[in-house]
Coordinates of C-alpha atoms in Angstrom, one line a residue:
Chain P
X199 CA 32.7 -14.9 -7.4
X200 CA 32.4 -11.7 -5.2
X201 CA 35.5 -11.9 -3.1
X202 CA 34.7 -12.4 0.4
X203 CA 36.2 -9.8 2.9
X204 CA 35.6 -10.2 6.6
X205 CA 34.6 -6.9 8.7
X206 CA 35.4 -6.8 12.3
X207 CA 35.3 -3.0 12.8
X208 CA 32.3 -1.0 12.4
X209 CA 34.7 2.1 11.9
X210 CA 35.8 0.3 8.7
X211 CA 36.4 2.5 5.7
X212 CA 35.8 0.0 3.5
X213 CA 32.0 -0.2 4.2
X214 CA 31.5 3.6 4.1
X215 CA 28.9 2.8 1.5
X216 CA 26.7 1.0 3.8
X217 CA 27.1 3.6 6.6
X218 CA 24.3 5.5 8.5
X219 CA 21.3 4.1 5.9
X220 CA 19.1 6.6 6.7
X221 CA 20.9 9.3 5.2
X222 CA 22.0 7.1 2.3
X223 CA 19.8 9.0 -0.2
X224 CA 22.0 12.3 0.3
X225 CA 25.6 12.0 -0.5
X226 CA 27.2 15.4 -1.2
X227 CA 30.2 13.9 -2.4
X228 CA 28.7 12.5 -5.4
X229 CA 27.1 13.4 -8.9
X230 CA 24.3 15.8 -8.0
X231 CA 24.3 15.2 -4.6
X232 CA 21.9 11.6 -4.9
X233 CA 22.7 8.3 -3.0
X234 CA 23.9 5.3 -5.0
X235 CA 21.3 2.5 -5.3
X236 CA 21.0 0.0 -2.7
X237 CA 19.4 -3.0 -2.6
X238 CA 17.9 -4.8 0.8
X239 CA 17.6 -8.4 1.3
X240 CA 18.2 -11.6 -0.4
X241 CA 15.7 -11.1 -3.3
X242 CA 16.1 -7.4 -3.8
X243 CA 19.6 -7.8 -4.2
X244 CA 19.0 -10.9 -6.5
X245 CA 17.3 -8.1 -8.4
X246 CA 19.7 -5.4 -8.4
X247 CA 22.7 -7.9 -9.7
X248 CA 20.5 -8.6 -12.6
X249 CA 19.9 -5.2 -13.1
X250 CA 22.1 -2.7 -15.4
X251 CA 23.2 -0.6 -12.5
X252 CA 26.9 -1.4 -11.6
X253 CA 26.9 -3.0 -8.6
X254 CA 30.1 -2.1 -6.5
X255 CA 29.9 -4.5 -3.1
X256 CA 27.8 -6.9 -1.0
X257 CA 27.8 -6.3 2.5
X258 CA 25.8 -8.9 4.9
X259 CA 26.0 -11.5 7.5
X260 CA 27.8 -14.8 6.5
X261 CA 24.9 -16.9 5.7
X262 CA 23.1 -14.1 3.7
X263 CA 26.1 -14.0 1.5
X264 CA 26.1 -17.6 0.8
X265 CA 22.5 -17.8 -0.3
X266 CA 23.9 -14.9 -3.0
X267 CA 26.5 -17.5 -4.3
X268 CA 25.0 -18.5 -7.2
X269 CA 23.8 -15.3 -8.2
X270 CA 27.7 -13.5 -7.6
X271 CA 29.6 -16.1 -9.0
X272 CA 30.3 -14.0 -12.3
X273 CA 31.1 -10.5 -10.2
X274 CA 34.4 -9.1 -9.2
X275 CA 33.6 -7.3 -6.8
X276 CA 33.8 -7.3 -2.7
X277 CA 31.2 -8.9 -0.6
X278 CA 31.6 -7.8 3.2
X279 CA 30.9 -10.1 5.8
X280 CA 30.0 -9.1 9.4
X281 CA 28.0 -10.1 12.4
X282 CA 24.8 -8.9 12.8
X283 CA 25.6 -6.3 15.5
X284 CA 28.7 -4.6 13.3
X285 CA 26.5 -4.4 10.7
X286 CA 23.9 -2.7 12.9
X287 CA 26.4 -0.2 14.1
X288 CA 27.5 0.5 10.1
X289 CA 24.1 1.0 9.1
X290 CA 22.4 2.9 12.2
X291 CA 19.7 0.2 12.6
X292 CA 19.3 -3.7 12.8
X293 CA 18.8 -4.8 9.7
X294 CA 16.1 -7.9 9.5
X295 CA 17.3 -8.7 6.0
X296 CA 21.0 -9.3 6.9
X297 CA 22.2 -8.3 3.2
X298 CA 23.0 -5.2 1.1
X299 CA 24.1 -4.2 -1.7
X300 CA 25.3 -1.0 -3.2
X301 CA 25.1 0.0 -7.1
X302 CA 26.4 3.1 -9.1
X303 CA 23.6 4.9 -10.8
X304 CA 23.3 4.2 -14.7
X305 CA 23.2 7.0 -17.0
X306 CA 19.7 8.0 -17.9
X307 CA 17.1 6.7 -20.1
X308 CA 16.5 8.9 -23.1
X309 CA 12.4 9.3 -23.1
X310 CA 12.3 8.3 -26.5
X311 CA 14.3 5.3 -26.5
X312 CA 12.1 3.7 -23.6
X313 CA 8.6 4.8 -25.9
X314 CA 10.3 3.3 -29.0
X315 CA 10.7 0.0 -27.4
X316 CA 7.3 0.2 -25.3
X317 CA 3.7 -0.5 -26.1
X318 CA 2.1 0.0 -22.4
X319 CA 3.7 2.8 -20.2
X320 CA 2.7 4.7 -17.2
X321 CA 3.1 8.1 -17.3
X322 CA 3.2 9.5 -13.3
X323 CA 2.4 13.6 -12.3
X324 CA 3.2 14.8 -8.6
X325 CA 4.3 11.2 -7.7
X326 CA 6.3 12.6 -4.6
X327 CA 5.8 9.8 -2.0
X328 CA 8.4 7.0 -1.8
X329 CA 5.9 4.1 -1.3
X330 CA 3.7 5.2 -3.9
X331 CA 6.2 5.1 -6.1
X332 CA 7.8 2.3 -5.4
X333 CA 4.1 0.3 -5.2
X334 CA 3.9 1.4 -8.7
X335 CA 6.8 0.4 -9.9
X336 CA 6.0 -3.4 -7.9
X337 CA 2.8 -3.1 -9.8
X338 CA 3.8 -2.4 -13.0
X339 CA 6.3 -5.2 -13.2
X340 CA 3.6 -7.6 -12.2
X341 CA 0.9 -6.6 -14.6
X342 CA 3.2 -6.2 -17.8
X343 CA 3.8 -2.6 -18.3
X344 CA 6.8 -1.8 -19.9
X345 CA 8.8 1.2 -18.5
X346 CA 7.1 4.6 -16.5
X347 CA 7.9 8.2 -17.6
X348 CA 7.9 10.5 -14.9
X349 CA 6.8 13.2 -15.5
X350 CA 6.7 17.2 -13.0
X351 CA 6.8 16.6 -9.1
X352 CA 8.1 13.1 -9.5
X353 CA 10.4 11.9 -6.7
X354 CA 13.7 9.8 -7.5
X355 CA 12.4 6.0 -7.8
X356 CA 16.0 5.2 -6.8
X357 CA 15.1 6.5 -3.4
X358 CA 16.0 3.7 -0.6
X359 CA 12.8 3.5 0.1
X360 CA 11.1 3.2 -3.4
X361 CA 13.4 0.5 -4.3
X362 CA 12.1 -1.5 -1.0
X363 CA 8.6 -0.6 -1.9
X364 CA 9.3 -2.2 -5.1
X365 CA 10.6 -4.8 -3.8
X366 CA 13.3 -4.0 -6.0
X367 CA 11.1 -4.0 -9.2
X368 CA 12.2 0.0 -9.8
X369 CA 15.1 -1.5 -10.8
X370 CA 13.6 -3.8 -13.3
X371 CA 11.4 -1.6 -14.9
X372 CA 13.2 1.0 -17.2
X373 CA 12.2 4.8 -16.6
X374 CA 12.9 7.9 -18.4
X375 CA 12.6 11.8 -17.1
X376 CA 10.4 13.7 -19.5
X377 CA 12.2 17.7 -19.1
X378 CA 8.9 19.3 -20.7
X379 CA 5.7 18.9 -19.1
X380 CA 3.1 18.3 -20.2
X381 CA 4.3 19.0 -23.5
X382 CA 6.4 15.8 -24.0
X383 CA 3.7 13.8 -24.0
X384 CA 3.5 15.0 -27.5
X385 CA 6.5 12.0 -28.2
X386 CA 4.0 9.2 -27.0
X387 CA 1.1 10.8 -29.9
X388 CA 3.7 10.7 -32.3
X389 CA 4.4 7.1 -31.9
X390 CA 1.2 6.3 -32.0
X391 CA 0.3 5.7 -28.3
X392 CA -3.1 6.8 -27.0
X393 CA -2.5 8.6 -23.7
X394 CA -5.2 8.1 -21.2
X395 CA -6.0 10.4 -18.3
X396 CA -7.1 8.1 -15.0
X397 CA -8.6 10.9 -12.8
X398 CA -12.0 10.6 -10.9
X399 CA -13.8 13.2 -12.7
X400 CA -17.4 12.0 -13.7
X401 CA -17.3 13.3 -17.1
X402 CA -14.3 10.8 -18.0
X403 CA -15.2 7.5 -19.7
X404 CA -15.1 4.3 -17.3
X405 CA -12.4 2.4 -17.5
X406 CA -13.8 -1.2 -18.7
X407 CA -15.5 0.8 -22.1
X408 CA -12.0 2.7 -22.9
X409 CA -10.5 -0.3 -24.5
X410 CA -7.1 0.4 -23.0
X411 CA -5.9 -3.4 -24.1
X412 CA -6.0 -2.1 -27.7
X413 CA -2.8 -0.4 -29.4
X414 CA -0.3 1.2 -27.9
X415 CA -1.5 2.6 -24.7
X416 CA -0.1 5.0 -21.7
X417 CA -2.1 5.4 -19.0
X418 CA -1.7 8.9 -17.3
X419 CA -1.3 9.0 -13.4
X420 CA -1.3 11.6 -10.8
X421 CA -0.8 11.8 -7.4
X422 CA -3.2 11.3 -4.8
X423 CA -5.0 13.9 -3.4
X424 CA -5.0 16.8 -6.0
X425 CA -4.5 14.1 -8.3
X426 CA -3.5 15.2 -12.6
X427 CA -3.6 18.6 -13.3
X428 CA -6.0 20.6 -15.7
X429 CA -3.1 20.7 -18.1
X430 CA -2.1 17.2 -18.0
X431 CA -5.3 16.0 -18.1
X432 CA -5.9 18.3 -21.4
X433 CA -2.6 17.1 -23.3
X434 CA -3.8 13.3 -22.7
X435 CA -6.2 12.0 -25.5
X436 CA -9.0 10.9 -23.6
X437 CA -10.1 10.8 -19.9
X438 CA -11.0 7.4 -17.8
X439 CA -12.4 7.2 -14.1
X440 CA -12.6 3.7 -12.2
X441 CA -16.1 3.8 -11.1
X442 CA -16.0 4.9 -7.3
X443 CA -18.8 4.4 -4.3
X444 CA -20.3 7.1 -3.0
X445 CA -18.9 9.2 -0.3
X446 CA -15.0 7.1 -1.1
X447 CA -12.3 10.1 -1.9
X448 CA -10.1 8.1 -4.1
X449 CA -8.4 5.1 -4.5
X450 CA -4.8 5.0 -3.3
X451 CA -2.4 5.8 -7.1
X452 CA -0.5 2.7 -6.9
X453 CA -3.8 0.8 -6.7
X454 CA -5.3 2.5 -9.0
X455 CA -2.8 2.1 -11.3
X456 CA -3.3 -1.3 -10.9
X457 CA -6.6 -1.4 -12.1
X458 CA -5.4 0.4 -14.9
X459 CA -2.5 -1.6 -15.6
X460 CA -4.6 -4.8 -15.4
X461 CA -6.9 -3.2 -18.0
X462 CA -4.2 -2.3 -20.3
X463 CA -2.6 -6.0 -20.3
X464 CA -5.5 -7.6 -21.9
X465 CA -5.1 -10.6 -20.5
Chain F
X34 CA -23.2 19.4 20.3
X35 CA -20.4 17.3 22.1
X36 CA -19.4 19.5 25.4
X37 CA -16.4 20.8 25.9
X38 CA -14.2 20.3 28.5
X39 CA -11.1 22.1 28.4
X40 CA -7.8 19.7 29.8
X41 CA -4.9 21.5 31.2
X42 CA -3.3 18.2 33.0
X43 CA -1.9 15.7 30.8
X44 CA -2.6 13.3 33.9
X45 CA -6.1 13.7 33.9
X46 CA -8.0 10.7 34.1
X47 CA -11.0 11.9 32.1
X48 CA -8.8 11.5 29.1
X49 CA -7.3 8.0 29.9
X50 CA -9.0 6.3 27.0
X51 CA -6.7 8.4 24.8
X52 CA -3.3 7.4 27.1
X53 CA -0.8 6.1 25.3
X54 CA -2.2 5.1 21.8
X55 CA 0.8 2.7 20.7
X56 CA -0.4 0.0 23.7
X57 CA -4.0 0.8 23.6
X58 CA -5.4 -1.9 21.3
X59 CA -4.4 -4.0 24.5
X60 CA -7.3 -3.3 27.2
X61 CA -6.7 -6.0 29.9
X62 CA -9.6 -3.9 31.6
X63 CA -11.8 -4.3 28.6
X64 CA -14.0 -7.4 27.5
X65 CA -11.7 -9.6 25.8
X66 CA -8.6 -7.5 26.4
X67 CA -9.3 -5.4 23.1
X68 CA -9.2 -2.0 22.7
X69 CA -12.0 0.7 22.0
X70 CA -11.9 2.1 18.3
X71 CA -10.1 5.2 18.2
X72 CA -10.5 7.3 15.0
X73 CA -7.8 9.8 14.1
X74 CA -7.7 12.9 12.3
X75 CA -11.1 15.0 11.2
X76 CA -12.3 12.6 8.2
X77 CA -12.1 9.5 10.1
X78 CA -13.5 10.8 12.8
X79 CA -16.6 11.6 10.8
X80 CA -16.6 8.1 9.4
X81 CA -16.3 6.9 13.1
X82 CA -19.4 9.1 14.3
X83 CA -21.6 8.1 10.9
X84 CA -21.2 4.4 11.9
X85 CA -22.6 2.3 14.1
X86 CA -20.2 2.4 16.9
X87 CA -21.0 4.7 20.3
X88 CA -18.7 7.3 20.7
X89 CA -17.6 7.6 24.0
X90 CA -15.6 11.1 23.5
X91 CA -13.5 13.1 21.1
X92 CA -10.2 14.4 21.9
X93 CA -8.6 17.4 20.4
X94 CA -6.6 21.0 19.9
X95 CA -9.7 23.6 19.6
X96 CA -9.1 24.1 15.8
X97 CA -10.0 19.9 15.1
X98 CA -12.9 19.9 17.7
X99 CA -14.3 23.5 16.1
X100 CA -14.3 21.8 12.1
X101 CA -16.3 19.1 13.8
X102 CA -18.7 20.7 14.6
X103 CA -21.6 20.0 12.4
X104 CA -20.7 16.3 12.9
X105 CA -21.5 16.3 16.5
X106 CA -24.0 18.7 16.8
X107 CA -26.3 15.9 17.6
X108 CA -23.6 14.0 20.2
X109 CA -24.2 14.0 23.6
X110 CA -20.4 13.4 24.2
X111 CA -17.3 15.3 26.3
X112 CA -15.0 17.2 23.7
X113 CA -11.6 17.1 25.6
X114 CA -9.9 20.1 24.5
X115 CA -5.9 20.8 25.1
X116 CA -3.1 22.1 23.3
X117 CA -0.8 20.3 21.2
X118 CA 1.8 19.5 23.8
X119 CA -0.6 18.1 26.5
X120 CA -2.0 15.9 23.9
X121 CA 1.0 15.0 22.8
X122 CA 1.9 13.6 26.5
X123 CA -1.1 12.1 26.8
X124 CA -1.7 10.3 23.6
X125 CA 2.1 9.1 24.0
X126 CA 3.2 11.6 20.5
X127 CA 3.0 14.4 18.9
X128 CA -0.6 14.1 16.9
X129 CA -0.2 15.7 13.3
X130 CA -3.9 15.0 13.0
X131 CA -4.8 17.1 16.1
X132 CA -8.0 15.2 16.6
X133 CA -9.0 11.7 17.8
X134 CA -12.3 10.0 18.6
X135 CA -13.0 6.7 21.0
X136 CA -15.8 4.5 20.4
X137 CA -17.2 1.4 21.8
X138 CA -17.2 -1.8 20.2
X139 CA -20.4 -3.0 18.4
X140 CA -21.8 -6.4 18.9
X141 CA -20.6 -8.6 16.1
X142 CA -22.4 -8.9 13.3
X143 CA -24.0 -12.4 12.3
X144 CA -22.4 -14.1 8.9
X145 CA -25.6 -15.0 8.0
X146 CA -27.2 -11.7 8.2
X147 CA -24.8 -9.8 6.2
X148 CA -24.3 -12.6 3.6
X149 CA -28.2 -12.0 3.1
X150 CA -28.1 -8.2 2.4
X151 CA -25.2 -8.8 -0.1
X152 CA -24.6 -9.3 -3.5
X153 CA -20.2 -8.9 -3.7
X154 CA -18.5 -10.0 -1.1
X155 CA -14.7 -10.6 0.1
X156 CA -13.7 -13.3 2.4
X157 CA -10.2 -13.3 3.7
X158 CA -7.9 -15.7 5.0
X159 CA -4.9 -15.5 6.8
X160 CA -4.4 -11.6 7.0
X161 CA -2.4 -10.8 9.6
X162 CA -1.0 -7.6 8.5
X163 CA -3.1 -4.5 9.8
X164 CA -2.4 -2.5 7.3
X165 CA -3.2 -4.9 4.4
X166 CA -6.1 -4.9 6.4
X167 CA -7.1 -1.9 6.3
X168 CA -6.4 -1.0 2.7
X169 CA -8.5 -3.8 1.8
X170 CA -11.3 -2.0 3.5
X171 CA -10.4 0.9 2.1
X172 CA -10.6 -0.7 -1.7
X173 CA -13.7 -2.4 -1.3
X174 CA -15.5 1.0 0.2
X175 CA -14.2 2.3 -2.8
X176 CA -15.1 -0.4 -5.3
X177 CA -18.9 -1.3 -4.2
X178 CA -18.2 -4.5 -1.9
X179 CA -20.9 -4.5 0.5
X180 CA -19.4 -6.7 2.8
X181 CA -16.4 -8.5 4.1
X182 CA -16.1 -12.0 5.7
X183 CA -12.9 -12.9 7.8
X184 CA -11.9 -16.4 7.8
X185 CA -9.1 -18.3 9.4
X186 CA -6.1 -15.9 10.7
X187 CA -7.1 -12.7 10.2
X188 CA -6.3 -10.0 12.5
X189 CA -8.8 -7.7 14.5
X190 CA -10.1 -5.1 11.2
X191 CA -10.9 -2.3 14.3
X192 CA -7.0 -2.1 15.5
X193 CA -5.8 1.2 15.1
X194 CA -3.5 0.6 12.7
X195 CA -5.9 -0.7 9.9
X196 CA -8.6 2.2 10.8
X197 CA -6.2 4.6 10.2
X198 CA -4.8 2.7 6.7
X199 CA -8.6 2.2 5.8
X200 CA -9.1 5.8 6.3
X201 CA -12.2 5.1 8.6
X202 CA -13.7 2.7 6.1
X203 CA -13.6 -0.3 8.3
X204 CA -15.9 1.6 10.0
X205 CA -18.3 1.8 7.3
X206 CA -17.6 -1.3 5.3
X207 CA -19.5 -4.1 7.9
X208 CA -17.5 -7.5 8.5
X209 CA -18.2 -10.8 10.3
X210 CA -16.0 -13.8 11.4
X211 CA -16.7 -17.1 9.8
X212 CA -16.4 -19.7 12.9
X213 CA -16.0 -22.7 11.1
X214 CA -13.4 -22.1 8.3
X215 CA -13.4 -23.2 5.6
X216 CA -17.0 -25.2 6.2
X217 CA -18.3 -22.2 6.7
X218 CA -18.3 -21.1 3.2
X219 CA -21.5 -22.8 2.6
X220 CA -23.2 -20.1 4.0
X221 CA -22.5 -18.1 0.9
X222 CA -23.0 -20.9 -1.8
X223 CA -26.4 -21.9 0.1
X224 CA -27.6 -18.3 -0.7
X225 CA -26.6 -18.8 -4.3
X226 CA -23.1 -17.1 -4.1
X227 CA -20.8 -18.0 -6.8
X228 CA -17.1 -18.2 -4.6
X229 CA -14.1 -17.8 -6.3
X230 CA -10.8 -18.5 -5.0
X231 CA -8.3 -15.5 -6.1
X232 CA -4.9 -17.4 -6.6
X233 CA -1.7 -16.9 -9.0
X234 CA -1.9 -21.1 -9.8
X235 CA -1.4 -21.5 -14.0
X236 CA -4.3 -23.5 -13.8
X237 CA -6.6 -20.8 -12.5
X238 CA -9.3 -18.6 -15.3
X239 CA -7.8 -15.6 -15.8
X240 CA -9.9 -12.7 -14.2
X241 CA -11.3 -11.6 -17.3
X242 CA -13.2 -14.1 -17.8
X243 CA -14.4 -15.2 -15.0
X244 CA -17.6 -12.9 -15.0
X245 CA -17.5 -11.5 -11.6
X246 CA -19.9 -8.7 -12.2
X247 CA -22.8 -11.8 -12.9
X248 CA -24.7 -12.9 -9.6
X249 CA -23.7 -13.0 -6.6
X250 CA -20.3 -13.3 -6.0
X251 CA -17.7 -13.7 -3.3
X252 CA -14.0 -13.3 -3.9
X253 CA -11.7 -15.3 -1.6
X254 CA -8.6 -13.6 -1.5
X255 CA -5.3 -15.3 1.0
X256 CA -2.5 -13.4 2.7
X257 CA 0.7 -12.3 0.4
X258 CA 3.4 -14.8 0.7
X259 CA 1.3 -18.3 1.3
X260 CA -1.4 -17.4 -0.7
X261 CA -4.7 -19.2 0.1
X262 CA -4.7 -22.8 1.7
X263 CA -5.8 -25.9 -0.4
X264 CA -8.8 -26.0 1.7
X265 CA -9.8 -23.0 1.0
X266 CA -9.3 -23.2 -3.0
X267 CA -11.2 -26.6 -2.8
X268 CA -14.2 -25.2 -0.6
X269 CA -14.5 -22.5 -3.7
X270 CA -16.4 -22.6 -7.0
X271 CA -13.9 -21.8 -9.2
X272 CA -10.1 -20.4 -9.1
X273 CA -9.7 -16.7 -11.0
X274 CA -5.8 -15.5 -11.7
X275 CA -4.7 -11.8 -12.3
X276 CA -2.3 -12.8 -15.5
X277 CA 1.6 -11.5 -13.8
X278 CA 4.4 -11.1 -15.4
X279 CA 7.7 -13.4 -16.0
X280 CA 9.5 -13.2 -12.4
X281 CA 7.2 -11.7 -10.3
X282 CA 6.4 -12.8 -6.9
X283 CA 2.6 -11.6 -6.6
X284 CA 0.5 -8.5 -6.3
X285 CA -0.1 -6.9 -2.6
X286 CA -3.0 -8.7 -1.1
X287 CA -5.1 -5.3 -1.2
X288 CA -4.1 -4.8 -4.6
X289 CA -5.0 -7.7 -6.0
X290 CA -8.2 -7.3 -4.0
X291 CA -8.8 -4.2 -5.7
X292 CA -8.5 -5.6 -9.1
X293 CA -11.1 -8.4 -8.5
X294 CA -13.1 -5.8 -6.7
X295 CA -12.8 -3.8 -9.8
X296 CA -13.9 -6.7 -12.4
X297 CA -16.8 -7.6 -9.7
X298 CA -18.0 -4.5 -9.8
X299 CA -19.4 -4.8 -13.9
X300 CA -19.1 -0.9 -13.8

């Protein structure tokens, strides 16, 4: 089991991980300047230890780290216990979840490996907002899509706030960087995946006659407001709207990747 | 047009509906201590003065009240016009939007009435959260729902908070509060409604093939976390499930909305 360590100083090296949270996702001491992933509350955390990103401590009130028991019991690694208000004074803020956890980043998914082993992906464009992202990663866990490739203008999904968003499901969900874009797309057509442009446009086919259950399918997603570019949209195979009311702008992306997502699972 | 009337005193009382925004869906001075319905930034300020509710006045920097223009040519309303920092003291922040509105309520609508000039409908139950609130308005603007019913436990849809999440589409979207929940659901099934009860139970039909878009239909959607209340699912035709994945909780309440919306829809 994680080793229990008791923390009675806020000024505590030990915790330097956990300190001043809202600056977590810059550290400039390590690889590429990016924050380590960290996990928030009971369930999250649940998440990230099942996860393959190395997780290197726990920190969290008493009975927070007793509910994780079961799930550290395997793990050598530290799990800091402090009262609420030290904990507070660590992490800059009182933290309703009472439990952290902190992970190393795992080296990255080759694109190709994550579309060998897929048959429903999400391709995202210009995804830049934390909660988007994360949303989409919550919703693609739930409606059976099997990993995201992100592709120019993507923020980090291992952002604090994308993994909250998530509720942790960013790191369930496997992801992969495409470096060429749009032209990597070209690696979903030659494994036989039809790539599918959502996008408003009302030349695009609606989404309930585009058959998206069938085959191997990725489903193309930008981000809201200027939503896929022209070049995007022409590298995809075909185009598909979600049939809109008058006088609505657009559907938030994580929802309407939802509706897409649903779409694809064919169930 | 609106008239403008240059304010150069953030202590002017002619702009005290705009003081301090955070507290003022709390009007002790108002009929049943609610607050007016504010509007903020230039879209859903147009949403706010294309609805039903009187506008009282419109607050702004002389850039925002200028692009509105067109909208209130035809208002007979005070334009308060001040510069960014005098806003920000009154309104309590700095405004990124630069322009606000302020309406009146509207006398509620009757359940009846709106049931009768509908054909897709969502009922809620126990949403609290304002912002779920509001981008459940938002969804079903988006996705054709021509009305929304609020059972048990819902909060107030004209907060500030789920106006500005909706985007102004609470505005546009009408609503009415079912008194007798969840009896009251006869209403609907009287008028030849078929009502089904959104839940993740095994047992459920799986959206697909449920047949949303045929007939009337209401969709009966409960807050994240509990989900709907065995009342509710018994008072309801039939129970519809978006399939989920292995381990996961649930969709977002406006998410899963927005999928049903979707399938309701038949487009």
């Amino acid at each position: 089991m994680a080793h229990v360590v008791e923390i009675c100083d806020a000024d505590d090296p030990r915790v330097d991980d956990f300190r001043d949270l809202s600056r977590a996702d810059r550290r400039p001491d390590r690889p590429g300047g990016r924050g380590l992933v960290i996990a928030e509350g009971v369930v999250v955390v649940e998440r990230l230890l099942a996860s393959p990103y190395p997780v290197r401590a726990l920190f969290g009130v008493r009975r927070r780290i007793d509910e994780l028991a079961a799930a550290t019991a395997a793990l050598d690694v530290p799990a800091y216990v402090a009262d609420a208000d030290v904990m507070a004074r660590v992490v800059g803020f009182h933290l309703n979840r009472g439990v952290l956890a902190v992970a190393d980043r795992a080296p990255a998914v080759e694109p190709a490996d994550l579309v060998d082993r897929s048959r429903r992906l999400a391709v995202l464009e210009g995804v830049g907002d934390h909660e988007n992202l994360g949303a989409l990663f919550r919703n693609a866990a739930a409606l059976g899509v099997d990993g995201v490739l992100l592709g120019a203008g993507c923020s980090d999904p291992l952002y604090r706030r994308s993994v909250r968003v998530s509720m942790g499901h960013v790191l369930r969900v496997p992801f992969a960087h495409l470096a060429s874009w749009p032209n990597d797309l070209k690696l979903l057509r030659d494994r036989g995946f039809r790539v599918a442009a959502l996008t408003p446009r009302a030349d695009a086919k609606p989404l309930r006659d585009a058959a998206l259950d069938q085959g191997p399918v990725a489903v193309l997603l930008g981000s809201e407001g200027p939503g896929l570019t022209e070049q995007a949209i022409a590298a995809a195979d075909l185009a598909v709207r979600i049939p809109m009311a008058d006088g609505v702008d657009s559907l938030n992306v994580a929802t309407a990747g939802a509706i897409a997502f649903h779409a694809m699972s064919g169930t």
